[in-house]
Coordinates of C-alpha atoms and ligand atoms in Angstrom, one line a residue:
X256 CA -28.8 -7.7 13.4
X257 CA -30.6 -5.6 10.7
X258 CA -29.3 -3.7 7.7
X259 CA -29.2 0.0 8.4
X260 CA -30.5 0.7 4.9
X261 CA -33.1 -1.9 4.1
X262 CA -33.8 -3.5 7.5
X263 CA -33.1 -7.0 5.9
X264 CA -30.8 -9.5 7.6
X265 CA -27.3 -8.0 8.1
X266 CA -24.2 -9.9 7.3
X267 CA -21.6 -7.6 8.8
X268 CA -21.4 -4.8 11.4
X269 CA -19.2 -1.7 11.0
X270 CA -18.9 -0.4 14.6
X271 CA -17.0 2.7 13.5
X272 CA -20.2 3.8 11.7
X273 CA -22.5 2.3 14.3
X274 CA -24.1 0.4 11.4
X275 CA -24.9 -3.1 10.2
X276 CA -25.3 -4.0 6.5
X277 CA -26.8 -6.7 4.3
X278 CA -24.6 -8.0 1.5
X279 CA -25.8 -5.6 -1.2
X280 CA -25.7 -2.5 1.1
X281 CA -22.3 -3.4 2.5
X282 CA -20.9 -3.5 -1.0
X283 CA -22.5 -0.1 -1.6
X284 CA -21.0 1.2 1.6
X285 CA -17.5 0.1 0.4
X286 CA -17.9 1.7 -3.1
X287 CA -19.2 4.9 -1.4
X288 CA -16.3 5.1 0.9
X289 CA -13.8 4.8 -2.0
X290 CA -15.8 7.3 -4.1
X291 CA -15.8 9.8 -1.2
X292 CA -12.1 9.4 -0.6
X293 CA -11.3 9.9 -4.3
X294 CA -13.5 13.0 -4.5
X295 CA -12.6 14.6 -1.1
X296 CA -8.8 14.4 -1.8
X297 CA -9.2 14.9 -5.5
X298 CA -7.3 11.7 -6.2
X299 CA -8.6 10.9 -9.7
X300 CA -10.6 12.4 -12.5
X301 CA -13.2 10.5 -14.5
X302 CA -11.5 8.6 -17.4
X303 CA -8.0 8.6 -15.7
X304 CA -5.8 5.7 -16.6
X305 CA -4.8 4.1 -13.3
X306 CA -2.1 1.6 -12.5
X307 CA -3.0 -0.4 -9.4
X308 CA -0.2 -2.0 -7.6
X309 CA -1.5 -5.5 -6.7
X310 CA 0.2 -7.6 -4.2
X311 CA -2.3 -10.5 -4.4
X312 CA -3.6 -9.6 -0.9
X313 CA -7.1 -8.5 0.0
X314 CA -6.6 -4.8 -0.1
X315 CA -5.1 -4.3 -3.5
X316 CA -7.4 -6.9 -5.2
X317 CA -10.5 -5.2 -3.6
X318 CA -9.1 -1.9 -4.8
X319 CA -8.8 -3.1 -8.3
X320 CA -12.3 -4.5 -8.2
X321 CA -13.8 -1.4 -6.7
X322 CA -12.1 1.0 -9.1
X323 CA -13.4 -1.0 -12.1
X324 CA -16.9 -0.9 -10.5
X325 CA -16.6 2.9 -10.3
X326 CA -15.7 3.0 -14.0
X327 CA -12.0 3.8 -14.0
X328 CA -9.7 2.5 -16.7
X329 CA -7.4 0.3 -14.6
X330 CA -4.5 -2.1 -15.2
X331 CA -2.7 -4.1 -12.5
X332 CA 1.0 -4.3 -11.7
X333 CA 2.5 -7.2 -9.8
X334 CA 6.0 -7.1 -8.5
X335 CA 7.7 -10.5 -7.9
X336 CA 9.8 -9.9 -4.8
X337 CA 11.3 -13.4 -4.6
X338 CA 10.2 -14.0 -1.0
X339 CA 9.9 -17.8 -1.4
X340 CA 6.5 -19.5 -1.4
X341 CA 4.9 -16.3 -0.2
X342 CA 5.7 -14.5 -3.4
X343 CA 5.0 -17.5 -5.7
X344 CA 1.5 -17.8 -4.2
X345 CA 0.8 -14.1 -4.2
X346 CA 1.5 -13.9 -7.9
X347 CA -0.9 -16.7 -8.5
X348 CA -3.7 -14.8 -6.7
X349 CA -3.0 -11.7 -8.7
X350 CA -2.8 -13.6 -12.0
X351 CA -6.0 -15.6 -11.3
X352 CA -8.0 -12.4 -10.5
X353 CA -6.9 -10.8 -13.7
X354 CA -7.4 -13.9 -15.9
X355 CA -10.9 -14.6 -14.6
X356 CA -12.0 -11.1 -15.5
X357 CA -10.0 -10.6 -18.8
X358 CA -7.9 -7.8 -17.2
X359 CA -4.4 -6.8 -18.0
X360 CA -1.8 -7.5 -15.3
X361 CA 1.7 -6.3 -15.9
X362 CA 4.5 -8.1 -14.1
X363 CA 8.0 -7.1 -13.0
X364 CA 10.2 -9.7 -11.4
X365 CA 13.2 -8.6 -9.3
X366 CA 15.1 -11.8 -10.0
X367 CA 14.3 -12.2 -13.7
X368 CA 14.5 -8.5 -14.6
X369 CA 17.2 -7.2 -12.1
X370 CA 19.1 -10.3 -10.9
X371 CA 18.3 -10.1 -7.2
X372 CA 15.5 -10.8 -4.7
X373 CA 14.4 -9.1 -1.4
X374 CA 16.0 -11.7 0.9
X375 CA 19.3 -11.4 -1.1
X376 CA 19.2 -7.6 -1.1
X377 CA 18.7 -7.7 2.7
X378 CA 21.8 -9.8 3.1
X379 CA 23.9 -7.7 0.8
X380 CA 22.9 -4.4 2.4
X381 CA 22.7 -5.9 5.9
X382 CA 19.5 -4.0 6.5
X383 CA 16.0 -5.3 7.3
X384 CA 14.3 -6.8 4.2
X385 CA 11.5 -4.2 4.2
X386 CA 14.0 -1.5 3.4
X387 CA 15.2 -3.0 0.1
X388 CA 11.6 -4.1 -0.6
X389 CA 10.1 -0.6 0.0
X390 CA 12.8 1.1 -2.1
X391 CA 12.3 -1.4 -5.0
X392 CA 8.5 -1.0 -4.9
X393 CA 8.6 2.8 -5.0
X394 CA 11.1 2.8 -7.8
X395 CA 9.3 0.2 -10.0
X396 CA 5.8 1.5 -9.4
X397 CA 7.0 5.0 -10.5
X398 CA 8.9 3.9 -13.5
X399 CA 6.1 1.5 -14.7
X400 CA 3.5 4.3 -14.5
X401 CA 5.7 6.9 -16.1
X402 CA 6.9 4.7 -18.9
X403 CA 3.4 3.9 -20.0
X404 CA 1.8 7.3 -19.4
X405 CA -0.6 6.4 -16.5
X406 CA -2.3 9.3 -14.7
X407 CA -1.8 7.7 -11.3
X408 CA -0.5 4.8 -9.3
X409 CA -3.0 3.5 -6.8
X410 CA -2.0 1.3 -3.8
X411 CA -4.2 -0.6 -1.4
X412 CA -3.2 1.1 1.9
X413 CA -6.3 1.1 4.1
X414 CA -7.3 3.0 7.2
X415 CA -5.6 0.5 9.6
X416 CA -2.3 0.9 7.6
X417 CA -2.4 4.7 7.5
X418 CA -3.4 5.0 11.2
X419 CA -0.5 2.7 12.2
X420 CA 2.0 4.6 10.1
X421 CA 0.7 7.8 11.6
X422 CA 1.0 6.3 15.1
X423 CA 4.6 5.4 14.4
X424 CA 5.5 8.8 13.0
X425 CA 3.9 10.5 16.1
X426 CA 5.8 8.2 18.5
X427 CA 9.0 9.2 16.8
X428 CA 7.9 12.8 16.1
X429 CA 9.1 12.3 12.6
X430 CA 8.2 15.8 11.2
X431 CA 9.3 15.0 7.6
X432 CA 7.1 12.0 7.4
X433 CA 4.2 13.7 9.2
X434 CA 4.3 16.5 6.6
X435 CA 4.1 14.1 3.7
X436 CA 1.7 11.4 5.0
X437 CA -1.1 12.2 2.6
X438 CA -3.6 10.0 0.8
X439 CA -2.6 11.7 -2.5
X440 CA 0.8 12.9 -3.6
X441 CA 0.6 15.0 -6.7
X442 CA 2.7 14.2 -9.8
X443 CA 6.0 16.2 -10.1
X444 CA 8.8 15.9 -12.5
X445 CA 10.0 12.3 -12.6
X446 CA 7.2 11.1 -10.3
X447 CA 3.7 10.0 -11.1
X448 CA 0.7 10.9 -8.9
X449 CA 0.2 8.4 -6.1
X450 CA -3.2 7.7 -4.5
X451 CA -4.6 5.6 -1.7
X452 CA -8.3 5.3 -2.4
X453 CA -8.9 2.7 0.4
X454 CA -8.1 5.1 3.3
X455 CA -11.7 5.3 4.4
X456 CA -12.0 1.5 4.6
X457 CA -10.7 -0.7 7.4
X458 CA -8.9 -4.0 6.8
X459 CA -11.9 -6.0 8.0
X460 CA -14.0 -4.3 5.4
X461 CA -11.6 -5.0 2.5
X462 CA -11.4 -8.7 3.6
X463 CA -15.2 -8.8 3.7
X464 CA -15.4 -7.3 0.3
X465 CA -13.2 -10.0 -1.1
X466 CA -15.2 -12.8 0.6
X467 CA -18.6 -11.4 -0.6
X468 CA -17.2 -10.9 -4.1
X469 CA -15.6 -14.4 -4.1
X470 CA -12.1 -13.1 -4.7
X471 CA -9.4 -15.5 -3.5
X472 CA -6.4 -13.7 -2.0
X473 CA -3.1 -14.3 -0.1
X474 CA -4.1 -14.5 3.5
X475 CA -0.5 -14.9 4.9
X476 CA 1.4 -11.8 6.0
X477 CA 4.8 -11.3 4.4
X478 CA 7.1 -13.7 6.4
X479 CA 9.9 -11.0 6.4
X480 CA 7.7 -8.5 8.1
X481 CA 6.9 -10.7 11.2
X482 CA 7.5 -8.9 14.4
X483 CA 8.1 -5.5 12.9
X484 CA 7.0 -2.4 14.7
X485 CA 4.3 -1.5 12.2
X486 CA 2.4 -4.7 13.1
X487 CA 2.8 -3.8 16.8
X488 CA 1.3 -0.3 16.2
X489 CA -1.7 -1.9 14.4
X490 CA -2.3 -4.2 17.4
X491 CA -2.1 -1.3 19.9
X492 CA -4.6 0.7 17.9
X493 CA -6.9 -2.3 17.6
X494 CA -7.0 -2.6 21.4
X495 CA -8.1 1.1 21.7
X496 CA -10.6 0.7 18.8
X497 CA -12.3 -2.2 20.4
X498 CA -12.9 -0.1 23.5
X499 CA -14.0 3.0 21.6
X500 CA -15.0 2.4 18.0
X501 CA -14.2 5.3 15.7
X502 CA -11.0 6.4 17.5
X503 CA -8.7 5.1 14.8
X504 CA -10.6 7.0 12.0
X505 CA -10.7 10.1 14.1
X506 CA -7.0 9.9 14.9
X507 CA -6.2 9.7 11.2
X508 CA -8.8 12.0 9.6
X509 CA -8.4 14.8 12.2
X510 CA -4.7 14.6 11.6
X511 CA -5.2 15.1 7.9
X512 CA -7.7 17.9 8.3
X513 CA -6.2 19.9 11.2
X514 CA -2.6 18.8 12.0
X515 CA -0.8 17.8 8.8
X516 CA -1.1 21.4 7.4
X517 CA 1.0 22.6 10.3
X518 CA 4.0 20.5 9.1
X519 CA 6.1 21.4 6.1
X520 CA 4.2 19.5 3.3
X521 CA 6.7 20.3 0.5
X522 CA 9.0 17.6 -0.8
X523 CA 12.7 17.9 0.0
X524 CA 14.1 20.9 -1.8
X525 CA 17.4 19.4 -2.9
X526 CA 17.9 19.8 -6.6
X527 CA 17.0 16.6 -8.5
X528 CA 18.8 15.3 -11.6
X529 CA 18.6 12.2 -13.7
X530 CA 20.2 9.0 -12.5
X531 CA 23.1 8.3 -15.0
X532 CA 22.1 4.7 -15.1
X533 CA 18.2 4.6 -15.3
X534 CA 17.1 8.3 -15.7
X535 CA 15.1 8.3 -12.4
X536 CA 15.2 11.5 -10.3
X537 CA 18.1 11.5 -7.8
X538 CA 20.0 13.9 -5.7
X539 CA 23.3 12.2 -6.5
X540 CA 24.7 10.7 -9.7
X541 CA 23.1 7.2 -9.4
X542 CA 19.7 6.6 -7.8
X543 CA 19.1 4.5 -4.7
X544 CA 17.5 1.7 -6.6
X545 CA 20.4 1.4 -9.1
X546 CA 22.8 1.4 -6.1
X547 CA 20.8 -1.4 -4.6
X548 CA 20.9 -3.4 -7.8
X549 CA 24.6 -3.0 -8.0
X550 CA 25.2 -4.1 -4.4
X551 CA 22.7 -7.0 -4.5
X552 CA 24.1 -8.5 -7.7
X553 CA 27.8 -8.0 -6.9
X554 CA 29.6 -11.4 -6.9
X555 CA 29.4 -12.9 -3.4
X556 CA 26.7 -10.4 -2.3
X557 CA 24.6 -13.2 -0.8
X558 CA 27.3 -14.9 1.0
X559 CA 26.7 -14.9 4.7
X560 CA 29.9 -13.5 6.5
X561 CA 31.9 -16.3 8.1
X562 CA 31.7 -16.2 11.9
X563 CA 34.9 -17.2 13.6
X564 CA 34.4 -18.4 17.2
X565 CA 37.3 -17.7 19.4
X566 CA 37.3 -19.6 22.7
Ligands
LIG821 P1 2.6 -3.3 1.9 O1 3.7 -2.3 1.8 O2 3.0 -4.7 1.7 O3 1.7 -3.0 3.1 O4 1.6 -3.0 0.7 C1 1.0 -1.8 0.5 C2 0.5 -1.7 -1.0 O5 1.6 -1.8 -1.9 C3 -0.4 -2.9 -1.4 O6 -1.7 -2.6 -1.0 C4 -0.2 -2.9 -2.8 O7 -1.0 -1.9 -3.5 C5 1.2 -2.5 -3.0 N1 2.1 -3.8 -3.1 C6 2.6 -4.4 -2.1 N2 3.3 -5.5 -2.5 C7 3.2 -5.5 -3.9 C8 3.7 -6.3 -4.9 N3 4.5 -7.4 -4.7 N4 3.4 -6.0 -6.2 C9 2.6 -4.9 -6.5 N5 2.1 -4.1 -5.5 C10 2.4 -4.4 -4.2
LIG822 FE1 8.4 -6.3 1.5 FE2 7.7 -8.2 3.0 S1 6.6 -7.4 1.4 S2 9.6 -7.2 3.0
LIG823 ZN1 -29.7 -3.8 3.1
LIG824 ZN1 18.8 4.6 -11.3

């Protein structure tokens, strides 16, 4: 196996590009894919201050590393979700990465700062954990970026993530989500710009980036996500991709180029006002995050309902 660029010994193949790369040229390939994504979708301008949401996993740590390499002014934000050992360990990977490089990592902890955690919120709301988790992430990423005047929030969603979300949205013909599934969402009043610079890189490539750059990361998946449909969609697409490399990228990029513009891409038109509790944009009086905090911290919120067996 020879490197496509220098004909030296290759360390990795990227079947989607019908290419093999040596270590140095693989790292160049990753930087180039991120640079192209940023430029094609006009995600960032040179000199932008970027807040990277870092989970301690391979994607967001690779993203932080690559954005620094490309010369952006980047700080990290880690959100402690309180999902047992998984969260404790993830925080250590994020902190170690930042400390080893003298980078600034901001931290918000759901338990310390808001008095609840994701498993507790799931019980209190009787919904799947990912719903309280996603809501908290969106709200806290936005407020952290706006409070400190960042130009954009960057997340580590990669090609596999985006293709799987698209697959789910197509299976459900979810027109609202299909219209808004974009790698960049522009800033609007009360919301920062949101960008996904890794959409041109597959999961396997971000993992290889971390291995080659000696970045330790959380390899476990979130235990609360086990068995969810998103993971099933990823597996299904992987089966197809193995048979015909490139299908996944074509599915996603052709959607963005040709199909997404046919859907209504504007945000919901309901008038937004400020949450009376935290000031975030909301259609009602109190925003969804403040309602979640109230429910999840109510006395007895975590108590499991008593089941009475009648024989
Ligand atoms: P997920 O929703 O877990 O697939 O994560 C998607 C992206 O959200 C990651 O690549 C990170 O950029 C960000 N993210 C997920 N979990 C956290 C966390 N606990 N703290 C900060 N950012 C996170
Ligand atoms: Fe949000 Fe697992 S990371 S529920
Ligand atoms: Zn090479
Ligand atoms: Zn609020």
